[in-house]
Short mmCIF file of N, CA and C in Angstrom, two decimals:
data_model
loop_
_atom_site.label_atom_id
_atom_site.label_comp_id
_atom_site.label_asym_id
_atom_site.label_seq_id
_atom_site.Cartn_x
_atom_site.Cartn_y
_atom_site.Cartn_z
N MET A 1 91.67 58.77 57.09
CA MET A 1 91.92 57.31 57.09
C MET A 1 92.08 56.73 55.37
N ILE A 2 92.98 55.99 55.60
CA ILE A 2 93.30 55.48 53.92
C ILE A 2 92.87 54.34 54.03
N ILE A 3 91.98 54.04 52.74
CA ILE A 3 91.92 52.46 52.38
C ILE A 3 92.81 52.47 51.41
N PRO A 4 94.31 51.31 51.66
CA PRO A 4 94.84 50.97 50.56
C PRO A 4 94.36 49.94 49.49
N ARG A 5 93.92 50.47 47.75
CA ARG A 5 93.34 49.19 47.19
C ARG A 5 94.46 48.85 46.22
N GLY A 6 94.72 47.69 46.24
CA GLY A 6 96.09 47.16 45.47
C GLY A 6 96.51 46.33 45.90
N GLY A 7 97.78 45.51 45.07
CA GLY A 7 98.83 44.76 45.32
C GLY A 7 99.58 45.02 46.79
N LYS A 8 100.17 43.89 46.78
CA LYS A 8 100.23 43.40 48.25
C LYS A 8 101.54 45.03 48.68
N SER A 9 102.19 44.70 47.45
CA SER A 9 103.45 45.99 48.04
C SER A 9 102.96 47.25 48.17
N LEU A 10 101.94 47.80 47.30
CA LEU A 10 101.12 49.21 47.56
C LEU A 10 100.96 48.97 48.76
N VAL A 11 99.79 48.43 49.51
CA VAL A 11 99.76 47.82 50.93
C VAL A 11 100.41 48.10 51.69
N ALA A 12 101.36 47.58 51.45
CA ALA A 12 103.21 47.76 52.55
C ALA A 12 103.38 48.67 53.04
N ARG A 13 103.47 49.36 52.00
CA ARG A 13 104.21 51.20 51.53
C ARG A 13 103.03 51.60 52.37
N VAL A 14 102.35 51.87 52.16
CA VAL A 14 101.37 52.37 52.62
C VAL A 14 101.39 52.62 54.04
N GLN A 15 100.94 51.21 54.22
CA GLN A 15 101.04 51.27 56.21
C GLN A 15 102.18 51.38 56.56
N THR A 16 103.58 51.66 55.51
CA THR A 16 105.03 52.05 56.81
C THR A 16 104.94 53.07 56.66
N GLU A 17 104.39 53.93 55.31
CA GLU A 17 104.68 55.51 54.98
C GLU A 17 103.17 56.60 55.94
N ALA A 18 101.92 55.99 55.85
CA ALA A 18 100.92 56.55 56.67
C ALA A 18 101.23 57.25 57.12
N ARG A 19 100.80 58.59 57.62
CA ARG A 19 100.93 59.38 59.35
C ARG A 19 99.37 59.62 59.32
N VAL A 20 98.17 58.88 58.47
CA VAL A 20 97.10 58.68 59.31
C VAL A 20 96.54 57.26 59.59
N PRO A 21 95.42 57.04 60.36
CA PRO A 21 94.95 54.95 60.53
C PRO A 21 95.08 54.78 59.11
N VAL A 22 95.06 53.62 58.50
CA VAL A 22 95.03 52.61 57.61
C VAL A 22 94.63 51.53 57.71
N PHE A 23 93.82 51.15 57.11
CA PHE A 23 92.80 50.59 56.89
C PHE A 23 93.24 49.00 55.52
N SER A 24 93.77 48.56 55.66
CA SER A 24 94.49 47.10 55.36
C SER A 24 93.60 46.01 55.01
N HIS A 25 93.56 45.61 53.82
CA HIS A 25 93.61 44.32 53.71
C HIS A 25 94.91 42.76 53.83
N LEU A 26 94.05 41.56 54.26
CA LEU A 26 95.18 40.98 54.48
C LEU A 26 95.59 40.44 52.90
N GLU A 27 96.39 39.45 52.49
CA GLU A 27 96.26 38.42 51.30
C GLU A 27 95.91 37.91 51.52
N GLY A 28 94.04 38.26 50.56
CA GLY A 28 93.53 37.11 50.50
C GLY A 28 93.44 35.75 48.81
N ILE A 29 93.09 34.69 49.37
CA ILE A 29 92.75 34.08 48.07
C ILE A 29 91.14 33.92 47.53
N CYS A 30 91.18 34.62 46.23
CA CYS A 30 89.98 34.17 45.82
C CYS A 30 89.21 33.08 45.34
N HIS A 31 88.53 32.83 46.04
CA HIS A 31 87.74 31.48 45.48
C HIS A 31 86.83 31.64 44.66
N VAL A 32 86.64 30.57 43.69
CA VAL A 32 85.36 30.79 43.11
C VAL A 32 84.75 29.21 43.14
N TYR A 33 82.88 28.90 43.59
CA TYR A 33 83.49 27.38 43.89
C TYR A 33 82.05 27.17 43.13
N VAL A 34 81.97 25.94 42.58
CA VAL A 34 81.08 25.28 41.44
C VAL A 34 80.68 24.28 41.89
N ASP A 35 79.20 24.38 42.31
CA ASP A 35 77.80 23.23 43.37
C ASP A 35 77.72 22.33 41.75
N ARG A 36 77.21 21.39 42.52
CA ARG A 36 76.77 20.62 41.72
C ARG A 36 75.94 20.55 41.18
N ASP A 37 74.69 21.71 41.35
CA ASP A 37 73.63 22.70 41.05
C ASP A 37 73.32 23.41 39.99
N ALA A 38 75.37 23.62 40.02
CA ALA A 38 75.45 24.89 39.15
C ALA A 38 75.00 24.05 37.60
N ASP A 39 74.76 25.53 36.49
CA ASP A 39 74.06 25.54 35.47
C ASP A 39 75.68 25.90 34.62
N LEU A 40 76.19 24.79 33.26
CA LEU A 40 77.34 24.80 33.16
C LEU A 40 77.88 25.61 32.51
N ASP A 41 77.26 26.39 31.46
CA ASP A 41 77.18 27.94 30.81
C ASP A 41 77.42 28.56 31.42
N MET A 42 76.82 29.21 33.06
CA MET A 42 76.78 30.59 33.84
C MET A 42 78.30 29.97 34.63
N ALA A 43 78.40 28.46 35.42
CA ALA A 43 79.72 28.34 36.07
C ALA A 43 80.93 28.74 34.41
N VAL A 44 80.78 28.42 33.11
CA VAL A 44 81.67 29.24 32.51
C VAL A 44 82.06 30.36 32.30
N LYS A 45 81.39 31.25 32.43
CA LYS A 45 81.47 32.44 32.19
C LYS A 45 81.68 33.28 33.63
N ILE A 46 81.13 32.49 34.48
CA ILE A 46 81.89 33.65 36.16
C ILE A 46 82.56 33.17 36.42
N VAL A 47 83.15 31.68 36.05
CA VAL A 47 84.84 31.59 36.12
C VAL A 47 85.69 32.14 35.62
N VAL A 48 85.56 32.64 33.98
CA VAL A 48 86.79 32.78 32.89
C VAL A 48 86.28 34.57 33.48
N ASN A 49 85.09 35.54 33.59
CA ASN A 49 85.35 36.89 33.97
C ASN A 49 85.47 36.72 35.47
N ALA A 50 85.80 35.73 35.98
CA ALA A 50 86.40 36.84 37.80
C ALA A 50 87.95 35.92 37.44
N LYS A 51 88.28 34.93 36.56
CA LYS A 51 90.17 35.00 36.54
C LYS A 51 90.88 35.94 35.53
N MET A 52 90.26 36.78 34.31
CA MET A 52 90.07 37.39 32.89
C MET A 52 90.10 38.35 33.12
N ARG A 53 89.12 38.31 33.70
CA ARG A 53 88.21 40.52 33.27
C ARG A 53 89.59 41.13 33.91
N ARG A 54 90.21 41.06 34.76
CA ARG A 54 91.80 42.30 35.38
C ARG A 54 92.33 41.28 36.67
N THR A 55 93.12 40.61 35.33
CA THR A 55 93.92 39.42 36.44
C THR A 55 94.73 40.19 37.58
N GLY A 56 95.20 41.62 36.97
CA GLY A 56 95.90 42.40 38.19
C GLY A 56 95.44 42.58 39.68
N ILE A 57 94.20 42.19 39.68
CA ILE A 57 93.82 43.47 40.77
C ILE A 57 93.64 41.70 42.00
N CYS A 58 93.54 42.19 42.64
CA CYS A 58 93.33 41.64 44.39
C CYS A 58 92.13 40.97 44.66
N GLY A 59 91.28 40.82 43.40
CA GLY A 59 89.35 40.13 43.87
C GLY A 59 89.77 39.12 42.36
N ALA A 60 91.11 39.17 41.59
CA ALA A 60 90.94 38.15 40.33
C ALA A 60 90.88 37.17 41.07
N THR A 61 90.28 35.85 40.83
CA THR A 61 90.15 34.69 41.00
C THR A 61 90.93 33.71 40.90
N GLU A 62 91.58 33.69 42.17
CA GLU A 62 93.09 32.46 42.34
C GLU A 62 92.73 30.69 42.34
N CYS A 63 91.31 30.70 42.77
CA CYS A 63 91.27 29.30 43.18
C CYS A 63 90.17 28.93 42.78
N LEU A 64 89.55 28.05 42.03
CA LEU A 64 88.57 27.36 41.36
C LEU A 64 88.44 25.84 42.10
N LEU A 65 87.22 25.93 42.92
CA LEU A 65 87.00 24.03 43.47
C LEU A 65 85.24 23.85 43.13
N ILE A 66 85.73 22.34 42.50
CA ILE A 66 84.51 22.37 41.56
C ILE A 66 83.76 20.98 42.58
N ASP A 67 82.91 20.86 42.62
CA ASP A 67 81.52 19.48 43.43
C ASP A 67 82.51 18.53 42.41
N ARG A 68 82.60 17.60 43.87
CA ARG A 68 83.37 15.87 43.00
C ARG A 68 81.90 15.86 42.30
N ALA A 69 81.30 15.71 42.51
CA ALA A 69 79.79 15.30 41.59
C ALA A 69 79.34 16.16 40.16
N VAL A 70 79.69 17.02 39.92
CA VAL A 70 80.08 17.54 38.55
C VAL A 70 81.90 17.54 38.14
N LEU A 71 82.49 17.24 38.68
CA LEU A 71 84.01 17.52 38.09
C LEU A 71 84.20 16.79 37.29
N ASN A 72 83.41 15.61 36.47
CA ASN A 72 83.45 14.54 35.70
C ASN A 72 83.15 16.09 33.93
N THR A 73 81.97 16.53 34.58
CA THR A 73 81.25 17.56 33.62
C THR A 73 81.59 18.76 33.63
N HIS A 74 82.10 19.24 34.25
CA HIS A 74 82.47 21.00 34.69
C HIS A 74 83.91 21.25 34.25
N LEU A 75 84.56 20.70 34.41
CA LEU A 75 86.09 20.93 34.93
C LEU A 75 86.45 21.22 32.74
N LYS A 76 86.67 20.66 32.49
CA LYS A 76 87.58 20.23 31.40
C LYS A 76 86.58 22.01 30.32
N PRO A 77 85.07 21.81 30.12
CA PRO A 77 84.60 23.64 30.07
C PRO A 77 85.04 24.86 30.80
N ILE A 78 85.55 24.77 31.37
CA ILE A 78 86.21 25.35 32.33
C ILE A 78 87.05 25.86 32.07
N VAL A 79 88.07 24.90 32.08
CA VAL A 79 89.59 24.72 31.74
C VAL A 79 89.95 25.27 30.02
N ASP A 80 89.20 24.36 29.36
CA ASP A 80 89.36 24.93 27.40
C ASP A 80 89.39 26.67 27.75
N GLU A 81 87.95 27.35 28.26
CA GLU A 81 87.57 28.92 28.18
C GLU A 81 89.00 29.93 28.95
N LEU A 82 89.67 28.52 29.83
CA LEU A 82 90.88 29.07 30.70
C LEU A 82 92.26 29.29 29.71
N LEU A 83 92.25 28.55 29.24
CA LEU A 83 93.31 28.00 28.69
C LEU A 83 92.92 29.01 27.21
N ALA A 84 92.44 28.56 26.51
CA ALA A 84 92.16 29.93 25.25
C ALA A 84 92.09 31.13 25.12
N LYS A 85 92.16 31.36 26.67
CA LYS A 85 92.41 33.41 26.89
C LYS A 85 93.39 32.88 27.59
N GLY A 86 94.47 32.46 27.37
CA GLY A 86 95.69 32.34 27.67
C GLY A 86 96.46 32.41 29.09
N CYS A 87 95.41 31.39 29.94
CA CYS A 87 95.68 31.56 31.12
C CYS A 87 96.60 29.99 31.69
N GLU A 88 97.18 30.02 32.28
CA GLU A 88 97.44 29.11 32.80
C GLU A 88 96.94 28.42 34.07
N VAL A 89 96.62 27.10 33.67
CA VAL A 89 95.37 26.43 34.59
C VAL A 89 96.45 25.19 35.15
N ARG A 90 96.33 25.19 36.68
CA ARG A 90 96.99 24.47 37.53
C ARG A 90 95.78 23.66 38.71
N GLY A 91 96.51 22.06 38.71
CA GLY A 91 95.07 21.61 39.13
C GLY A 91 96.20 20.09 40.39
N ASP A 92 95.68 20.15 40.92
CA ASP A 92 96.21 18.77 41.83
C ASP A 92 95.54 17.41 41.62
N ALA A 93 95.89 16.59 41.60
CA ALA A 93 96.62 15.40 41.33
C ALA A 93 94.66 14.50 40.22
N GLU A 94 93.63 15.14 41.24
CA GLU A 94 92.24 14.53 40.81
C GLU A 94 91.90 15.33 39.06
N SER A 95 92.22 16.66 39.83
CA SER A 95 92.10 17.23 38.68
C SER A 95 92.80 16.92 36.65
N ARG A 96 93.67 16.64 37.12
CA ARG A 96 94.83 16.23 36.55
C ARG A 96 94.04 15.00 35.86
N ALA A 97 93.65 14.11 36.08
CA ALA A 97 93.22 13.09 36.22
C ALA A 97 91.94 13.08 35.23
N VAL A 98 91.13 14.41 35.24
CA VAL A 98 90.14 14.30 34.50
C VAL A 98 90.96 15.83 33.21
N ASP A 99 91.43 16.38 33.30
CA ASP A 99 92.66 17.45 32.21
C ASP A 99 93.63 16.93 32.15
N HIS A 100 93.94 16.31 31.61
CA HIS A 100 95.55 16.14 31.81
C HIS A 100 96.70 17.73 31.50
N ARG A 101 95.45 18.43 30.62
CA ARG A 101 96.33 19.53 30.34
C ARG A 101 96.56 20.89 31.30
N MET A 102 96.32 20.43 32.49
CA MET A 102 96.36 21.52 33.82
C MET A 102 97.80 20.97 34.17
N VAL A 103 98.63 21.96 34.39
CA VAL A 103 99.95 21.86 35.61
C VAL A 103 99.69 21.64 36.71
N ALA A 104 101.00 20.70 37.29
CA ALA A 104 100.56 20.24 38.47
C ALA A 104 101.21 21.43 39.14
#
């Protein structure tokens, strides 16, 4: 059995060409959720690590969800760090109202 780990094109090629069973993953979108009880410093470190440590892997964070109760206090510091690391940050209208540097 083969368990391919990698991008969509690699998994598709292994599925197509393998002559043994293949156990493959679907396209996943990795989320990080920041709860209202989250420690801000820890949340910043976790989000930045989850997104920026290895951006090309299938386990890199693609979506950040923040509890509305802490949106005004937690979003900007997280965006600050992501932008400082060269990450483009996209957000919905509610998030962009808190931090205008995000792309729609």
